[in-house]
Coordinates of C-alpha atoms in Angstrom, one line a residue:
Chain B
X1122 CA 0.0 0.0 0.0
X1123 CA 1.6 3.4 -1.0
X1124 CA 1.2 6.0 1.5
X1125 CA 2.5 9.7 1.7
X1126 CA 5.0 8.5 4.9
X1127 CA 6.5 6.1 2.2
X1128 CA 6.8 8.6 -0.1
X1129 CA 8.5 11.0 2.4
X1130 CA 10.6 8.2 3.8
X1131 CA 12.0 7.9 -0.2
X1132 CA 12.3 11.7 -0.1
X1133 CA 14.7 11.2 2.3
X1134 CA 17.2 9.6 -0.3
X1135 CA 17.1 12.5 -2.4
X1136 CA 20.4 14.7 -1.9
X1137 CA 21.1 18.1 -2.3
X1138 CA 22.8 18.2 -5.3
X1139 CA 25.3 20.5 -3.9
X1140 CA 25.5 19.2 -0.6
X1141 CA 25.7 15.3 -1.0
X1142 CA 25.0 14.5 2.9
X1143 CA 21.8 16.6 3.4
X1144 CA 18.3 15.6 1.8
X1145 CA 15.8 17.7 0.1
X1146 CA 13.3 16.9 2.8
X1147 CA 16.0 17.8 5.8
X1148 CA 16.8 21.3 3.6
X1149 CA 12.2 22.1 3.6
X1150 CA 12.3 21.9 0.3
X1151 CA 9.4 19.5 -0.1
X1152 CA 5.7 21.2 0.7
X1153 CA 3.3 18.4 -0.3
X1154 CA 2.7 15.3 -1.4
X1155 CA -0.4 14.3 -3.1
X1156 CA -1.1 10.1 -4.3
X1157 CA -3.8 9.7 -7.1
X1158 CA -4.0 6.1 -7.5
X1159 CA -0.4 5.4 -9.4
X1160 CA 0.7 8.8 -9.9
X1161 CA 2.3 10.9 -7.4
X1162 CA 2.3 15.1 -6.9
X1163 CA 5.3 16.1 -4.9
X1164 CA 4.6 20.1 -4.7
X1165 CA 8.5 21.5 -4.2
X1166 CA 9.7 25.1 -2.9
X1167 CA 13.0 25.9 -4.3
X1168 CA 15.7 27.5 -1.7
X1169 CA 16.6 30.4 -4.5
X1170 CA 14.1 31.0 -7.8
X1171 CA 17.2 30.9 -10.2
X1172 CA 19.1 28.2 -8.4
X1173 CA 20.3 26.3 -11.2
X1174 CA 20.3 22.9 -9.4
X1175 CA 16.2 22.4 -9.8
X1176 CA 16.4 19.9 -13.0
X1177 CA 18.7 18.0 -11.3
X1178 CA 16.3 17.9 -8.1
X1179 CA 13.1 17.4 -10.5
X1180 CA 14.8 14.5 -12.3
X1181 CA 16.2 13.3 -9.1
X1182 CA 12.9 12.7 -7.5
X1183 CA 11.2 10.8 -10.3
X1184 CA 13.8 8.8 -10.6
X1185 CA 13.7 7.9 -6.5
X1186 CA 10.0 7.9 -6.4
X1187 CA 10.1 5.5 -9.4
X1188 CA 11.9 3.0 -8.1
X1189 CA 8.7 2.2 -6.0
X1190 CA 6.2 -0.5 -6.8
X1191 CA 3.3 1.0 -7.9
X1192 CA 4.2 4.4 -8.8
X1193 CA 3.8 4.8 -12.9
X1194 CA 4.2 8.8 -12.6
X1195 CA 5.6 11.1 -10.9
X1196 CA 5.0 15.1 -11.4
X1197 CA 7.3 17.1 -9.5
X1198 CA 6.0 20.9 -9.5
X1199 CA 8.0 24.2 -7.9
X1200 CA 5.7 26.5 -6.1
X1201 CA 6.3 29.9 -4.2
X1202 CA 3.9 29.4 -1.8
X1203 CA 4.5 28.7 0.7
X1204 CA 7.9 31.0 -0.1
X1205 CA 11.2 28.8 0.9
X1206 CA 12.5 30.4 3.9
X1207 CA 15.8 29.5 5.7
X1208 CA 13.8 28.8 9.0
X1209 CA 12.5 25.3 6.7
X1210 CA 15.7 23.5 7.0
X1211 CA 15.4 20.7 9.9
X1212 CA 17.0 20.7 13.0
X1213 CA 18.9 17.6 11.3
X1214 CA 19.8 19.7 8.4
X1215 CA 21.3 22.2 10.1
X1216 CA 23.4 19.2 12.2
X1217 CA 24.5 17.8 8.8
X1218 CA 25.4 20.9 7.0
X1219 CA 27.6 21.4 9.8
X1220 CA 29.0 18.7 9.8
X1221 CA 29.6 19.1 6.0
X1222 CA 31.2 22.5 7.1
X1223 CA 28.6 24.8 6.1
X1224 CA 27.3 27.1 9.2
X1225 CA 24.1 26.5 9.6
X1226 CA 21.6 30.2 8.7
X1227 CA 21.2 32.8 11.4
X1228 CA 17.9 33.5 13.0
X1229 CA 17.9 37.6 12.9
X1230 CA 19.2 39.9 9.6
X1231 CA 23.0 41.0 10.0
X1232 CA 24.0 38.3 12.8
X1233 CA 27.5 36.2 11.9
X1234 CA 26.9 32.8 11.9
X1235 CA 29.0 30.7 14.7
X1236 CA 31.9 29.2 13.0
X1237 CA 31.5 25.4 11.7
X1238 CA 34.5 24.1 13.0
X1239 CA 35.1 25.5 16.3
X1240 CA 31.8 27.1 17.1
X1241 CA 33.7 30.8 17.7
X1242 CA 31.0 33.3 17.7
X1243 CA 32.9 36.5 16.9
X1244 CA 33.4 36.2 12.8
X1245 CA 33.4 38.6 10.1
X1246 CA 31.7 38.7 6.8
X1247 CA 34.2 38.3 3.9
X1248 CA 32.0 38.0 1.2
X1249 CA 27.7 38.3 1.4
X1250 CA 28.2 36.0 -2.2
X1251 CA 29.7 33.1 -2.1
X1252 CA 30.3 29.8 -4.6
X1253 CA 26.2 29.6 -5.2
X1254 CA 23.9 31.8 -4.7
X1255 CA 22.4 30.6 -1.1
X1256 CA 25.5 30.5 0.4
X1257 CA 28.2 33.3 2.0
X1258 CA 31.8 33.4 2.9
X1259 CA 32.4 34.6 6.5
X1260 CA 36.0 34.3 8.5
X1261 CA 36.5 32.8 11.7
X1262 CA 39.3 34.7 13.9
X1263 CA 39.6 31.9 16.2
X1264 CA 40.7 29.3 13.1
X1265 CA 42.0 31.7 11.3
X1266 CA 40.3 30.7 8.5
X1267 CA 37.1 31.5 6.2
X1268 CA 33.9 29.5 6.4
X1269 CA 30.9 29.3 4.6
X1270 CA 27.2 29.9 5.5
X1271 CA 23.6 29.4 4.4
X1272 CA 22.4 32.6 3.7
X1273 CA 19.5 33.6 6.1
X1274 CA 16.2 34.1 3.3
Chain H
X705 CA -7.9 37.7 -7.8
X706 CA -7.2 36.0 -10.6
X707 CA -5.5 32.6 -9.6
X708 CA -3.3 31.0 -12.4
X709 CA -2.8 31.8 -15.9
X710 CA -6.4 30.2 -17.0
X711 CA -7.9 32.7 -15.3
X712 CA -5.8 35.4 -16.6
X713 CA -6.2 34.3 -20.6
X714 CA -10.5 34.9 -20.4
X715 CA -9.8 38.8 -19.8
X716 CA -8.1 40.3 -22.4
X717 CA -8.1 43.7 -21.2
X718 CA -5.9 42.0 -17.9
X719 CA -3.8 39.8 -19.7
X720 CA -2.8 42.8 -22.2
X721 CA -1.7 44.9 -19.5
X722 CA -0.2 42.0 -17.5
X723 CA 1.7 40.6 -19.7
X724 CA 3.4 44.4 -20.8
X725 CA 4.3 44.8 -17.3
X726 CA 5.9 41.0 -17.0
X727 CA 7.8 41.5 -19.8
X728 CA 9.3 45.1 -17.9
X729 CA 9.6 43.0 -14.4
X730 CA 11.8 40.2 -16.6
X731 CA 13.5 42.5 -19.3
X732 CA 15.0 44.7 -16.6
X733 CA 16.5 41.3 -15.0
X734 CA 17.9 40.0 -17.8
X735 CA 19.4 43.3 -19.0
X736 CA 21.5 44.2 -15.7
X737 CA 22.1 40.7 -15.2
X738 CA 23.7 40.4 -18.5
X739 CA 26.0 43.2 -17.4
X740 CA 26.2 42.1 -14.0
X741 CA 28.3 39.5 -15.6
X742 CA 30.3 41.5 -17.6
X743 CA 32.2 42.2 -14.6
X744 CA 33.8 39.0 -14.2
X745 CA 37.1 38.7 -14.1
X746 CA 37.2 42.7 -14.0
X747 CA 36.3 44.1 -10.7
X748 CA 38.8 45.8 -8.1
X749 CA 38.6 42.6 -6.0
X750 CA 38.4 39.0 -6.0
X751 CA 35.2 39.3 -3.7
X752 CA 33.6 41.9 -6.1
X753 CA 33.6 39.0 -8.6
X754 CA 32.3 36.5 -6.7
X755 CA 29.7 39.0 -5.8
X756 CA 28.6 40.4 -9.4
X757 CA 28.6 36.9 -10.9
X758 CA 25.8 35.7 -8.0
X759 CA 24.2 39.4 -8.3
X760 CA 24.3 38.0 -12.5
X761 CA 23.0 34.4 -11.6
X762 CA 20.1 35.8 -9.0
X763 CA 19.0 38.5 -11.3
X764 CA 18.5 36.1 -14.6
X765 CA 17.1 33.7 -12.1
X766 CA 14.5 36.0 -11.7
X767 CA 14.1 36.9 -15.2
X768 CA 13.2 33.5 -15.8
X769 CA 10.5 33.4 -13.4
X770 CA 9.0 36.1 -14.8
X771 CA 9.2 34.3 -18.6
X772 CA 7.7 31.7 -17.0
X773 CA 5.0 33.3 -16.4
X774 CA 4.6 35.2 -19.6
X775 CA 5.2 31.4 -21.5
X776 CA 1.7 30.1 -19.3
X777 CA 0.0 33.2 -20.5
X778 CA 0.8 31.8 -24.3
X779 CA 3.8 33.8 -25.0
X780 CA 6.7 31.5 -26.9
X781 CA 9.3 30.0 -24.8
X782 CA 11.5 31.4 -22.4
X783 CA 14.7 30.9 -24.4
X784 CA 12.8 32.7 -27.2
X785 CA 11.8 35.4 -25.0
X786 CA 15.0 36.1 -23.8
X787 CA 17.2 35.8 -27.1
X788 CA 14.8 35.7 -30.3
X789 CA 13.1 39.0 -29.1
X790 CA 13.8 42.1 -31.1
X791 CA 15.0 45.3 -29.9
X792 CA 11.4 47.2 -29.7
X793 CA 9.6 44.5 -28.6
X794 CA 11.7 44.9 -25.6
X795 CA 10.3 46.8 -22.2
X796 CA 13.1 46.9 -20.2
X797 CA 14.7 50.6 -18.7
X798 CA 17.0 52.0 -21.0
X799 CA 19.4 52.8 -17.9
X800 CA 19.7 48.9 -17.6
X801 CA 21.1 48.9 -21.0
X802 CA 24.1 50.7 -20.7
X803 CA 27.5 49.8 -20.8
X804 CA 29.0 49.0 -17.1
X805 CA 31.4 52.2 -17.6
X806 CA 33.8 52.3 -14.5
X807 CA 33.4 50.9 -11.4
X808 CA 31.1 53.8 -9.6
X809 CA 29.0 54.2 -12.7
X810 CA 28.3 50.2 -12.1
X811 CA 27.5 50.5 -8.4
X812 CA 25.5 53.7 -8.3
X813 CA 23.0 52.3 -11.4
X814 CA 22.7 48.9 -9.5
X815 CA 22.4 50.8 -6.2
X816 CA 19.4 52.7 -7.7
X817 CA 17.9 50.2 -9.6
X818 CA 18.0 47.7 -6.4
X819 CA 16.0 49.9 -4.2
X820 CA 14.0 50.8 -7.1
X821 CA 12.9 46.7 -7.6
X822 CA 12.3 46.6 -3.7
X823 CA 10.1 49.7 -3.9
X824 CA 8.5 47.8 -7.0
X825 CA 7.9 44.8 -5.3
X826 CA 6.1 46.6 -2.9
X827 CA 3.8 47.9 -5.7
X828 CA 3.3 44.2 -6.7
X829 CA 3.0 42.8 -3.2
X830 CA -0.4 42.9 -3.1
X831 CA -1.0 42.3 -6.6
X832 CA -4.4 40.9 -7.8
X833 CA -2.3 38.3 -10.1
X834 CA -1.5 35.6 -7.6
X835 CA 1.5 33.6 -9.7
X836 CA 3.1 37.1 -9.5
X837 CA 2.4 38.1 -5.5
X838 CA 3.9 34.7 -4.3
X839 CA 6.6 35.4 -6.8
X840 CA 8.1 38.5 -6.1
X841 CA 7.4 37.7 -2.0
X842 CA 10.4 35.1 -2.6
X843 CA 12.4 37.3 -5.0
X844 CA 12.0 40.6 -2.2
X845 CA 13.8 38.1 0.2
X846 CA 17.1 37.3 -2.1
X847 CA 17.2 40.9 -3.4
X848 CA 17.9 42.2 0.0
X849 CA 21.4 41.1 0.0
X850 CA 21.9 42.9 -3.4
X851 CA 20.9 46.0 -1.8
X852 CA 23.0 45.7 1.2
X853 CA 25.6 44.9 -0.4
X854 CA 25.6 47.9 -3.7
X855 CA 24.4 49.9 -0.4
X856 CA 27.8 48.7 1.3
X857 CA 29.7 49.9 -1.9
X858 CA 27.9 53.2 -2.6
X859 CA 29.1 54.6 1.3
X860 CA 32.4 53.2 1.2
X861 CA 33.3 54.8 -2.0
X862 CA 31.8 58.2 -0.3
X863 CA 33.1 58.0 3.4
X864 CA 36.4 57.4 1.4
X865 CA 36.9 61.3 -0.1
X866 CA 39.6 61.5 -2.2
X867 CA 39.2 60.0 -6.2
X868 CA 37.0 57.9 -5.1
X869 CA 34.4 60.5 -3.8
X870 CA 34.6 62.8 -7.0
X871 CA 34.3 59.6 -9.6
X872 CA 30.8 58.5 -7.2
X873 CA 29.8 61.8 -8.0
X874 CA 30.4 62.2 -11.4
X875 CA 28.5 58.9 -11.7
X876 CA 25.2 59.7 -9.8
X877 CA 25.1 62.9 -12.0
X878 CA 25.1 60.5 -15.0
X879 CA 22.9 58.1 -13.8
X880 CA 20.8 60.4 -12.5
X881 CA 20.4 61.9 -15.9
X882 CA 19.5 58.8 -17.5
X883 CA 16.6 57.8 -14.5
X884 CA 13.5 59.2 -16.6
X885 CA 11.9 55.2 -17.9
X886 CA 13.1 53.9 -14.7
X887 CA 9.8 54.2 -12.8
X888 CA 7.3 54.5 -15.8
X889 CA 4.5 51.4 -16.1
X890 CA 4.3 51.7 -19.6
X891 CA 1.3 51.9 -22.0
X892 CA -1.1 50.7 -19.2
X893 CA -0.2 52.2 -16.0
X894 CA -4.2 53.0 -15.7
X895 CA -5.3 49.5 -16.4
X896 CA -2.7 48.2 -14.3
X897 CA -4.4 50.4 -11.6
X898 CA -7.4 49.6 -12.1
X899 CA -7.1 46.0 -12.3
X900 CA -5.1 45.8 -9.3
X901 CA -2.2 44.0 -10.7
X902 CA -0.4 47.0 -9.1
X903 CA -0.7 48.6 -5.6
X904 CA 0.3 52.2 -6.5
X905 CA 1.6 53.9 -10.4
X906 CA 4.8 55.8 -10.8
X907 CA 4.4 58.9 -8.5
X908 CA 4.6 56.9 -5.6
X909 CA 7.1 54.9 -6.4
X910 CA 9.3 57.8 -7.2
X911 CA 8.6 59.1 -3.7
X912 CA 9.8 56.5 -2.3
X913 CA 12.2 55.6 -3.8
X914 CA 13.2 59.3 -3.5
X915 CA 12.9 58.9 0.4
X916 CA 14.9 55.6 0.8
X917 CA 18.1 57.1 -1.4
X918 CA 18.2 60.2 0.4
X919 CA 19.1 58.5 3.9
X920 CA 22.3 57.0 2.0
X921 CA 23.3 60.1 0.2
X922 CA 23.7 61.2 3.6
X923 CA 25.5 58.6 4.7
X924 CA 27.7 58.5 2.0
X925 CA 28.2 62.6 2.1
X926 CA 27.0 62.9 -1.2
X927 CA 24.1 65.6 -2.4
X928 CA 21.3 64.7 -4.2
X929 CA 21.4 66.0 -8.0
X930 CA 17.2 67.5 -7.7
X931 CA 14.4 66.4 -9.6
X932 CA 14.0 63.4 -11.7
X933 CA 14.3 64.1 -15.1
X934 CA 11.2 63.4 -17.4
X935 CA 10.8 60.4 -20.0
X936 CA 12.7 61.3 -22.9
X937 CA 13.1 57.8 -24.5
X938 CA 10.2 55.3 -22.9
X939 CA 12.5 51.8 -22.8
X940 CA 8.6 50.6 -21.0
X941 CA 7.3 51.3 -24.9
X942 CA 9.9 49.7 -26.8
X943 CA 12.4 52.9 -27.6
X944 CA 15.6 51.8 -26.8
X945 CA 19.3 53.3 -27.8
X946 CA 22.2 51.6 -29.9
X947 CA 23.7 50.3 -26.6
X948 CA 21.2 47.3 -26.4
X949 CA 21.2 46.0 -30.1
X950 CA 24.9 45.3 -28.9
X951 CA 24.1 44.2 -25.9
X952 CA 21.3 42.0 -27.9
X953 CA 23.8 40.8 -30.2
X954 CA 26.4 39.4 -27.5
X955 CA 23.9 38.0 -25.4
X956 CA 22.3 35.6 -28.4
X957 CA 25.4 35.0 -30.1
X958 CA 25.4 31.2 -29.0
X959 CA 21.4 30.6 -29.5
X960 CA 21.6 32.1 -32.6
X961 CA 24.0 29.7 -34.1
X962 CA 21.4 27.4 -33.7
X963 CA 18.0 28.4 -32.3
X964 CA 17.0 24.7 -32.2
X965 CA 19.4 23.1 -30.1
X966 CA 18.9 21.1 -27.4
X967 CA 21.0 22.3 -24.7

């Protein structure tokens, strides 16, 4: 018997594209999921509207949700409503992006995130852009070294 | 409200005037986003780079959103709206469209133009087109470190006197010059109105936008220039100058070589 929880528990093997150890579900990306019979909705909210990675995440979750008996069709559809906000990511997610090395996103506008590594508070913005566009480049004083952060949105 | 695009296509009067101001919302992306990313490689910094090429990615991000839109309202393709289009059937600002110039010229136009989106999102932000309200309630959210950070630029070149001060200025007076089609609506500001697809027409939205500058003149030392100038050439009804048939011509040089191509 297919049943959203199954579908969700799939969900859960769907990566990031960017960052391999944290799933789309863990990052709040998923909104919905709808069952008609053999065909599946899964209603998605993407982190950034031009991030570049959504193929990869569309194509990524058909080919996950296909894998399951039953399922002939699977129509993965990006909506803004509710908007993708960096208060979605899980309380897991934010665990395992730190542990990828990626701070975790502030709570409150123009707060430095704690550094990754050591946990220092007292960091510095180097860069509000960074190597994609939901993430920024911060340095810790303690390691002496920059870091990157989700960007609070 | 009108829902979804369905809705939108049994009302022509609402879909004429919608899809004129879509195609102002995603031209004025594109355009500065194209020459967001003619800065890369070229800027005073490594970070500046990194900065203009995400500022690039964000802005045609959103430009795409907004084709998408205009392609479920039965307009061609996005690909074919961004690159196939010609030159007047294009509604974008003519201050988007020129060249970058030097480094204050790039950072006071983007400057303006990103308070200017944030003061038009708050036009839009109750819009009676539902697609677009949800929309632009996301974008608002990723533009705000585009402002902060042309914000950051704008008072440190400023606060730092010296060459630095006196080429800002010369650029604001240029820019300033060139503001006029910035904050028109086009052909169908009064439908617009009307039908609720905007909150408030180009008055207020100068106002405002007036009010939110002036706080970072003074912060940056600068004076403001006066008035904004009037509409001379109307990029919101397809006049446009030489600049963007270049700009045009770069930015479809690939798709052109084959318009077909799967990519």
């Amino acid at each position: 018997m297919l049943t959203e929880e199954k579908i969700w528990e799939h969900l859960q093997e769907v990566k990031d594209p960017e960052i391999p150890t944290i799933s789309v579900v863990e990052m709040g990306m998923v909104h919905r999921v709808d069952i008609q019979e053999d065909k599946v909705l899964v209603e998605m909210t993407p982190t950034f509207v031009g991030c570049p990675a959504l193929d990869i995440i569309r194509e990524n979750v058909s080919k996950q949700l296909l894998t399951l008996e039953g399922i002939k069709d699977v129509d993965v559809k990006f909506v803004f409503d509710p908007p993708w906000t960096s208060d979605r990511i899980t309380p897991e997610g934010r665990e395992k992006l730190k542990e990828f090395g990626i701070a975790p996103p502030v709570q409150k506008d123009f707060q430095t995130p704690s550094c990754p590594y050591c946990g220092e508070e007292e960091g510095e913005v180097e860069n509000l852009f960074g190597p994609v566009a939901c993430r920024a480049i911060y340095y810790c004083k303690n390691c002496r070294q920059p870091f990157e952060a989700f960007k609070k949105v | 409200m009108i829902e979804n695009a369905t809705q939108a296509r049994e009302n022509e009067r609402y879909l004429t005037a919608l899809k004129d101001l879509l195609y102002q919302l995603a031209d004025d992306d594109l355009t500065i986003g194209h020459r967001d990313s003619e800065w890369l490689g070229l800027c005073p910094d490594i970070e500046g780079d990194v900065a203009f090429s995400s500022v690039a990615q964000d802005e045609v991000g959103h430009a795409v959103f907004y084709f998408d839109l205009l392609h479920e309202l039965g307009e061609k393709d996005p690909d074919h709206l961004a690159f196939a289009r010609s030159v007047n059937e294009r509604r974008n600002s003519i201050l988007l469209e020129q060249d970058n110039g030097n480094w204050a010229y790039s950072i006071v136009r983007h400057y303006f133009y990103d308070v200017f989106e944030d003061v038009r999102i708050e036009a839009l932000a109750n819009s009676s087109y539902l697609p677009l309200r949800q929309g632009v309630n996301k974008v608002k959210r990723e533009e705000f470190y585009h402002l902060l950070h042309m914000k950051t630029w704008f008072v440190r070149l400023g606060i730092a006197g010296g060459e630095a001060k006196e080429k800002l200025e010369e650029a604001i007076n240029e820019v300033w010059s060139q503001l006029g089609d910035l904050f028109s609506f086009g052909k169908y500001e009064k439908d617009l109105l009307e039908l609720g697809i905007i909150g408030f027409g180009q008055e207020e939205l100068k106002n405002r936008w007036l009010e939110r500058v002036k706080e970072t003149f003074e912060e940056a030392g600068v004076a403001l220039p006066g008035d904004i100038p009037d509409v001379t050439t109307n990029g919101r009804e397809g006049q446009h100058t030489e600049k963007l048939e270049r700009l045009l011509a770069t930015m479809s040089e690939v798709y052109n070589l084959d318009p077909a191509a799967s990519w």
